[in-house]
XYZ file of C-alpha atoms in Angstrom:
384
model
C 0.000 0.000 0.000
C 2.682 2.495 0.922
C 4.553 1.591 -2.575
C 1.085 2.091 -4.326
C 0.615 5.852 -2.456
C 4.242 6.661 -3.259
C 3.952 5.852 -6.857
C 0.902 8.075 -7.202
C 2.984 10.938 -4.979
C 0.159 10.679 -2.214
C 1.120 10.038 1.573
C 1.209 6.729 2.949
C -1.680 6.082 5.165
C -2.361 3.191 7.369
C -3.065 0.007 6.164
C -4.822 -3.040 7.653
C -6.229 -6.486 6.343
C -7.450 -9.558 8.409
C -4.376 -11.890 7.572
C -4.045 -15.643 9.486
C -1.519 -14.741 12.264
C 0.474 -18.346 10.586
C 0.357 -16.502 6.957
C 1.555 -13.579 8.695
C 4.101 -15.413 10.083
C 5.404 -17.344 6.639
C 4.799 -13.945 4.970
C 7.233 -11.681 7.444
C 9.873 -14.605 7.394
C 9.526 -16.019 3.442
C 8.633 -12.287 1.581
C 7.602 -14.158 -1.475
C 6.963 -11.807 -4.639
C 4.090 -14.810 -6.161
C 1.594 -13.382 -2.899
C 1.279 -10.033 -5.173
C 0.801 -11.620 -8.913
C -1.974 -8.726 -9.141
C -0.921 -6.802 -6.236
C -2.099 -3.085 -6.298
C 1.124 -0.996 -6.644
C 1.583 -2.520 -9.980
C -1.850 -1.231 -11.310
C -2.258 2.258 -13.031
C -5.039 4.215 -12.531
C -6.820 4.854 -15.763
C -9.405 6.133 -14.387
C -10.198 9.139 -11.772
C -12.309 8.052 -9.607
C -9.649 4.702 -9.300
C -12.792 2.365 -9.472
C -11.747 -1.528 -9.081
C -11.555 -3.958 -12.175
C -13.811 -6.285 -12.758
C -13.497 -10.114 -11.702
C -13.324 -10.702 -15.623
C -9.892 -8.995 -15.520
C -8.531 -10.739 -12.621
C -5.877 -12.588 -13.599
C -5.621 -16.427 -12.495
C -2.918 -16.971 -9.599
C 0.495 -18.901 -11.357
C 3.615 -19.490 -9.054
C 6.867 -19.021 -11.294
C 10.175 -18.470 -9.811
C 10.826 -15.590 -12.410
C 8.842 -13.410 -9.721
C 11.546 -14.111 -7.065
C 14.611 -12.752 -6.465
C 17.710 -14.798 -5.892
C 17.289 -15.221 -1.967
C 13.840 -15.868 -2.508
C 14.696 -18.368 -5.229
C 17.485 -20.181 -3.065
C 15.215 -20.272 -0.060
C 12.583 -22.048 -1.901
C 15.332 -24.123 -3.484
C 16.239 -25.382 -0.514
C 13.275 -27.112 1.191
C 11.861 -29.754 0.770
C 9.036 -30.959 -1.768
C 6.659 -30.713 1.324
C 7.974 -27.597 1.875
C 7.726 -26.353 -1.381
C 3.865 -27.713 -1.814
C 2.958 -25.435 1.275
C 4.861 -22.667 0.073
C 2.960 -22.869 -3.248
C -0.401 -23.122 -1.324
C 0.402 -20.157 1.171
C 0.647 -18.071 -1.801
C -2.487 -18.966 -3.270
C -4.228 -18.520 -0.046
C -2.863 -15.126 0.163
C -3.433 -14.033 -3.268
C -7.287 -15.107 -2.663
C -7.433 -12.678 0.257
C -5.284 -9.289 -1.515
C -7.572 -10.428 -4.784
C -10.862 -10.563 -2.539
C -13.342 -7.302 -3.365
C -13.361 -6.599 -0.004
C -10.279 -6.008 0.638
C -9.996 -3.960 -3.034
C -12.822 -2.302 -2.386
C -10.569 -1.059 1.082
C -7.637 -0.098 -0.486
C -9.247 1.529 -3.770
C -11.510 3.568 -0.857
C -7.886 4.336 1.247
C -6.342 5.368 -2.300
C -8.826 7.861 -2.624
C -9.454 9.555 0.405
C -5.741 10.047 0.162
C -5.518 11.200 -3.025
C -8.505 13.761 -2.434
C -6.609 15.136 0.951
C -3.402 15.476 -0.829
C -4.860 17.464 -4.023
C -5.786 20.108 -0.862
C -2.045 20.287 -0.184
C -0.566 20.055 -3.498
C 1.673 23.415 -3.103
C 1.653 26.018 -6.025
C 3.776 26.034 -9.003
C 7.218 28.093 -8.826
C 6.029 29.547 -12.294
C 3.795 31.962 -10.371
C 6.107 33.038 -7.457
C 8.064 36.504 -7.761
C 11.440 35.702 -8.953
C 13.581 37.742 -6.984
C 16.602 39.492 -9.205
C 20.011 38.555 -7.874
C 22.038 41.029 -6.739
C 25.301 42.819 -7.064
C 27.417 40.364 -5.212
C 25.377 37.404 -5.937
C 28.823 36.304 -8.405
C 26.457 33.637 -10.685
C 25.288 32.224 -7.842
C 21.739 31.465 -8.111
C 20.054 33.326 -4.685
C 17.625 30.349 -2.605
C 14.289 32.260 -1.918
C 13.725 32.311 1.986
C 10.092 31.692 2.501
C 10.578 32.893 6.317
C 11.069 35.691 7.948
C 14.322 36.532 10.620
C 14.640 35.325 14.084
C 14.265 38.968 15.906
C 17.714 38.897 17.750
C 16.609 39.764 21.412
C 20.433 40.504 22.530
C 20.524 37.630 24.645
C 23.398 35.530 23.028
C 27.399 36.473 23.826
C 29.975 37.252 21.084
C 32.170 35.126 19.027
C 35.129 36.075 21.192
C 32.798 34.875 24.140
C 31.862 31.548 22.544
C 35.842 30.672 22.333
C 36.176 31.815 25.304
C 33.627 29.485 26.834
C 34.897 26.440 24.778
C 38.630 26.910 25.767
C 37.160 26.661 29.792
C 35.476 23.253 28.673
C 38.193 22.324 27.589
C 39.908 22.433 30.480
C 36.813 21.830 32.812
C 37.316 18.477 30.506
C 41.118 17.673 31.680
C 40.628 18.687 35.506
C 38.280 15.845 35.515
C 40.312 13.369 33.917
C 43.114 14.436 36.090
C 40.808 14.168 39.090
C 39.070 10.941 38.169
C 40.740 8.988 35.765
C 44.243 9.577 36.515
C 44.266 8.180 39.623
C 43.155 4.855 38.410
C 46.625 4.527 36.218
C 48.717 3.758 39.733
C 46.795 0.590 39.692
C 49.015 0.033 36.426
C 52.002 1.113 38.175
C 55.493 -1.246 37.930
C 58.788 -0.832 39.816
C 61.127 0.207 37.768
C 63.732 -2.423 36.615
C 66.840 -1.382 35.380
C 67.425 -2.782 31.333
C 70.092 -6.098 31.365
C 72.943 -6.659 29.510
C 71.253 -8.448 27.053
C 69.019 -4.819 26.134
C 72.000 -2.486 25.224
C 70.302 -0.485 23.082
C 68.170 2.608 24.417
C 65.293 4.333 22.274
C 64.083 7.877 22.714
C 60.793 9.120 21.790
C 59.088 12.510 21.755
C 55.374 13.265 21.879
C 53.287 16.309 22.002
C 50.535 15.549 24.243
C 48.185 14.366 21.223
C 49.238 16.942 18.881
C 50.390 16.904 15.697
C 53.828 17.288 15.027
C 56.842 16.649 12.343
C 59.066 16.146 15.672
C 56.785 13.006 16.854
C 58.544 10.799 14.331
C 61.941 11.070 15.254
C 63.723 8.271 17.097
C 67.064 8.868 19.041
C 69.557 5.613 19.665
C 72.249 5.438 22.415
C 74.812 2.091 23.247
C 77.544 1.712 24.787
C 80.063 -0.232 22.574
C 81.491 -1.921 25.539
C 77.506 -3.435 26.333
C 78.336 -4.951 23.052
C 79.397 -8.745 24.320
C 79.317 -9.993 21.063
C 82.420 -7.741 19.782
C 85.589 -8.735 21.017
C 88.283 -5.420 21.507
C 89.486 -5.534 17.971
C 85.924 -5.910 16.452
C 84.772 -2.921 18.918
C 87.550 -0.417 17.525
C 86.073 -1.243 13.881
C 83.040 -0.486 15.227
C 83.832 3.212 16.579
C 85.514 3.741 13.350
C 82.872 2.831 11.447
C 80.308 5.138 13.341
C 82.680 7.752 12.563
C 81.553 11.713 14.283
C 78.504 9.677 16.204
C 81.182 7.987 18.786
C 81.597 10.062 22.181
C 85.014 8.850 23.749
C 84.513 10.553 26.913
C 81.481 8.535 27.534
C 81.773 5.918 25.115
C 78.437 5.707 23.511
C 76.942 5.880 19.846
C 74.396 8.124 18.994
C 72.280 7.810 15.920
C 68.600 9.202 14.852
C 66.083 8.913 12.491
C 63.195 11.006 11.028
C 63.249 9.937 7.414
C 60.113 7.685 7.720
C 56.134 9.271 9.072
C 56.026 6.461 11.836
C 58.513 5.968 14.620
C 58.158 2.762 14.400
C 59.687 2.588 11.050
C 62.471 4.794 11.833
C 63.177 2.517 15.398
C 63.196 -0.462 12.638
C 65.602 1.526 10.388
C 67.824 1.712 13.481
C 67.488 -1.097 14.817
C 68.539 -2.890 11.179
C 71.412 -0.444 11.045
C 72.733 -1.510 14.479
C 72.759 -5.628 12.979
C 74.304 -3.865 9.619
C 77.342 -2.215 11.833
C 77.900 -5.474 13.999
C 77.976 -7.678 10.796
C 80.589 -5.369 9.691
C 82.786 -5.370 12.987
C 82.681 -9.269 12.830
C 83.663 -9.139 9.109
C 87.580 -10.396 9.547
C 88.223 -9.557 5.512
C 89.217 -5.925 7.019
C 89.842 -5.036 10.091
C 90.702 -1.366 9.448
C 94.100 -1.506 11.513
C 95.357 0.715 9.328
C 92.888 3.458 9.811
C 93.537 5.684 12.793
C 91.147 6.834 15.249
C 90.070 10.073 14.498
C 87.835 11.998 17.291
C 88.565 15.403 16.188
C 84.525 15.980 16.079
C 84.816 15.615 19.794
C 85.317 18.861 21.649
C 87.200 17.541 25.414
C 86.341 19.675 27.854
C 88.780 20.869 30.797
C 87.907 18.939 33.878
C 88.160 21.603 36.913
C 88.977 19.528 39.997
C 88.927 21.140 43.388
C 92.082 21.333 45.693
C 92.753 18.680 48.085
C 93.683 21.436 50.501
C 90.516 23.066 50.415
C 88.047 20.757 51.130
C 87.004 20.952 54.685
C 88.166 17.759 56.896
C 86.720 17.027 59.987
C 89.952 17.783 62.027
C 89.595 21.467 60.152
C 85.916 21.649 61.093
C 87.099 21.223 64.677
C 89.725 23.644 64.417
C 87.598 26.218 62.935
C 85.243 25.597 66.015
C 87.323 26.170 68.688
C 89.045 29.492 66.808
C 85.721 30.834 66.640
C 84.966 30.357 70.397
C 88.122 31.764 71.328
C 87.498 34.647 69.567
C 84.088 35.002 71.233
C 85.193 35.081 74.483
C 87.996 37.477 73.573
C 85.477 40.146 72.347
C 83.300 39.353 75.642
C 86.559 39.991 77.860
C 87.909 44.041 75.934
C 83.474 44.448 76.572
C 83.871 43.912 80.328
C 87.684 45.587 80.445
C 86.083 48.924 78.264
C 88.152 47.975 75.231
C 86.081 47.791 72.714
C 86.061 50.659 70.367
C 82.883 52.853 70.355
C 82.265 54.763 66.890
C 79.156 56.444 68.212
C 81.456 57.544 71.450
C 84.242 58.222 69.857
C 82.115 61.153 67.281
C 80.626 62.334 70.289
C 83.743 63.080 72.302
C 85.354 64.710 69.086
C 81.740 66.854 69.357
C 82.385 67.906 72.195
C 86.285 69.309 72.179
C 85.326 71.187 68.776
C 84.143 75.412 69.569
C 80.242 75.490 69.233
C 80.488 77.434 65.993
C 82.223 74.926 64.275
C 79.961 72.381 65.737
C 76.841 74.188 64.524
C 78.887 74.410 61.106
C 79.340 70.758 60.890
C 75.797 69.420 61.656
C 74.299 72.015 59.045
C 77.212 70.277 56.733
C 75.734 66.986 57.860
C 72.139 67.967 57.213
C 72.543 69.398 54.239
C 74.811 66.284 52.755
C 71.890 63.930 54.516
C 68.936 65.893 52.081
C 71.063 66.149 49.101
C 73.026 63.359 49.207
C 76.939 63.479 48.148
C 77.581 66.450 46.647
C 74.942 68.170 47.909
C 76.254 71.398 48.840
C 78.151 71.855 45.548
C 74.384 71.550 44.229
C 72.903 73.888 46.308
C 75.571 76.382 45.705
C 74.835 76.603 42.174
């Protein structure tokens, strides 16, 4: 039925029939094409007022497998002649009921009625609507006519500036509760740390962005020691640092290599990891042992090692000897204070005050004043 209304353009309407709930059954699990030999869909309507054919027209039911498709056709294939028999007579059953005049007589009435409430919404032709002109800066592109009118903007929504604003503190109102919630759960995952054994000499270094994308992310940095290197014997090992040429750091003995030429690190720790086997292979190669190539670490900058003086680094006989100096020279001080000794300057100024005539003592606290409110060379200021 909903076929049939689409055909016609008309809107699918509910549809009922009084089906056996065991051919509804076999119908919803076995869709078989032979139930609608004269179904309605496939009918025009010749006519306007869509009136039903007459039983003369009616077609006689006739199962062929040229009206299934190919799952259809393989399902029916595959049962049995029993099977197939009640197949065969489920479809005649059913095209007796959908071929029935009552239930035509329904569906040509449905048809209708739909087709009458749909001519009341059929909308009008675009032939008769205003064409608006495009404009100015239309640029050949053809303008869509907006049947609607504007949203009235009531001033209630925030600027673009405001809505990043607001997105950029979800953001991070979105990481303070993963590092509040979910973080936490990752010490459950936690492992003591175990240092690597001899048999892992080589180290990989990595470097991520947090999640960001970065041409950086795909290097891969390589450090060994050539001594870790149990499988060289001293000979095979010198080869080795020759052959890694300016990468070899004598001081600390280790070979550093990288590689970014590849979009994965995991490529580029393969690369280095088949250009480690490449250099041992060629250590262990006896056809040339390089002898007569010197070492050469002039791409090595040594750097002066500073050491501190024995003599200066404190002891703890010196420690002890610094100790007792410093009380002795405590109660020294404590002995010229009781004796009247010690050396006054405050004293001192005010005894010199005191032997000096009073004009030159009035002389030299205005001198004093004046250099305390001008600071130094205050009075050659003032004079000028």
């Amino acid at each position: 039925m909903a076929a049939a209304a689409n055909r016609l353009g008309f809107t699918a309407l509910r549809y009922t029939s009084q089906i056996p709930v065991r051919r509804k059954s076999l119908l919803l699990t076995c869709p078989n094409r032979a139930f609608h030999t004269t179904p309605l869909h496939r009918r025009r309507h010749d006519s306007e007022d869509y009136a039903p054919r007459h039983k003369s027209e009616r077609q006689p039911f006739k199962f062929s497998l040229s009206d299934l498709d190919s799952e259809e056709r393989s399902t029916y294939n595959s049962l049995s002649p029993e099977g197939r028999q009640e197949w065969r007579e489920e479809a005649q059953q059913m095209h007796n009921h959908m071929t029935s005049p009552e239930v035509e007589s329904e569906l040509q009435g449905e048809v209708s009625q739909a087709a009458y409430e749909t001519s009341e919404e059929v909308p009008h032709d675009d032939s008769t609507m205003p064409r608006i002109k495009p404009g100015l800066f239309a640029m050949g592109e053809v303008e869509v006519q907006d049947s609607g009118e504007d949203e009235e903007f009531e001033g209630d929504d925030i600027t673009s500036l405001g809505h990043g604003e607001l997105e950029q503190h979800r953001e991070m109102r979105h990481y303070a509760r993963i590092a509040a919630w979910e973080m936490p759960l990752l010490s459950k995952l936690a492992k003591p740390f175990a240092p690597p054994s001899l048999d892992h000499p080589l180290r990989f270094r990595y470097t991520t962005y947090m999640g960001e994308s970065h041409p950086g992310s795909k290097k891969i940095v390589l450090e060994f020691c050539t001594r870790d290197l149990r499988a060289l014997s001293e000979p095979q090992r010198i080869k080795l640092i020759k052959l890694v040429g300016s990468r070899y750091n004598p001081e600390t003995d280790i070979v550093k290599m990288s590689s970014e030429m590849f979009e994965t690190p995991a490529q580029n720790k393969r690369y280095l990891g088949d250009l480690v086997d490449t250099l041992i292979e060629e250590a262990q190669d006896g056809t040339d042992t390089f002898e007569d190539v010197p070492l050469d670490f002039r791409h090595h900058k040594f750097k002066p090692k500073v050491e501190f003086p024995e003599g200066w680094k404190l002891t703890r006989e010196k420690k002890a000897r610094l100790e007792e100096d410093r009380k002795l020279r405590l109660e020294q001080e404590k002995e010229r204070e009781v004796q009247g000794k010690l050396v006054e300057g405050v004293r001192v100024v005010e005894e010199a005050m005191k032997r000096l005539p009073v004009r030159d003592v009035s002389k030299a606290l205005l001198d004093a004043q004046q250099g305390r409110k001008y600071g130094k060379g205050g009075r050659q200021r003032m004079r000028t």
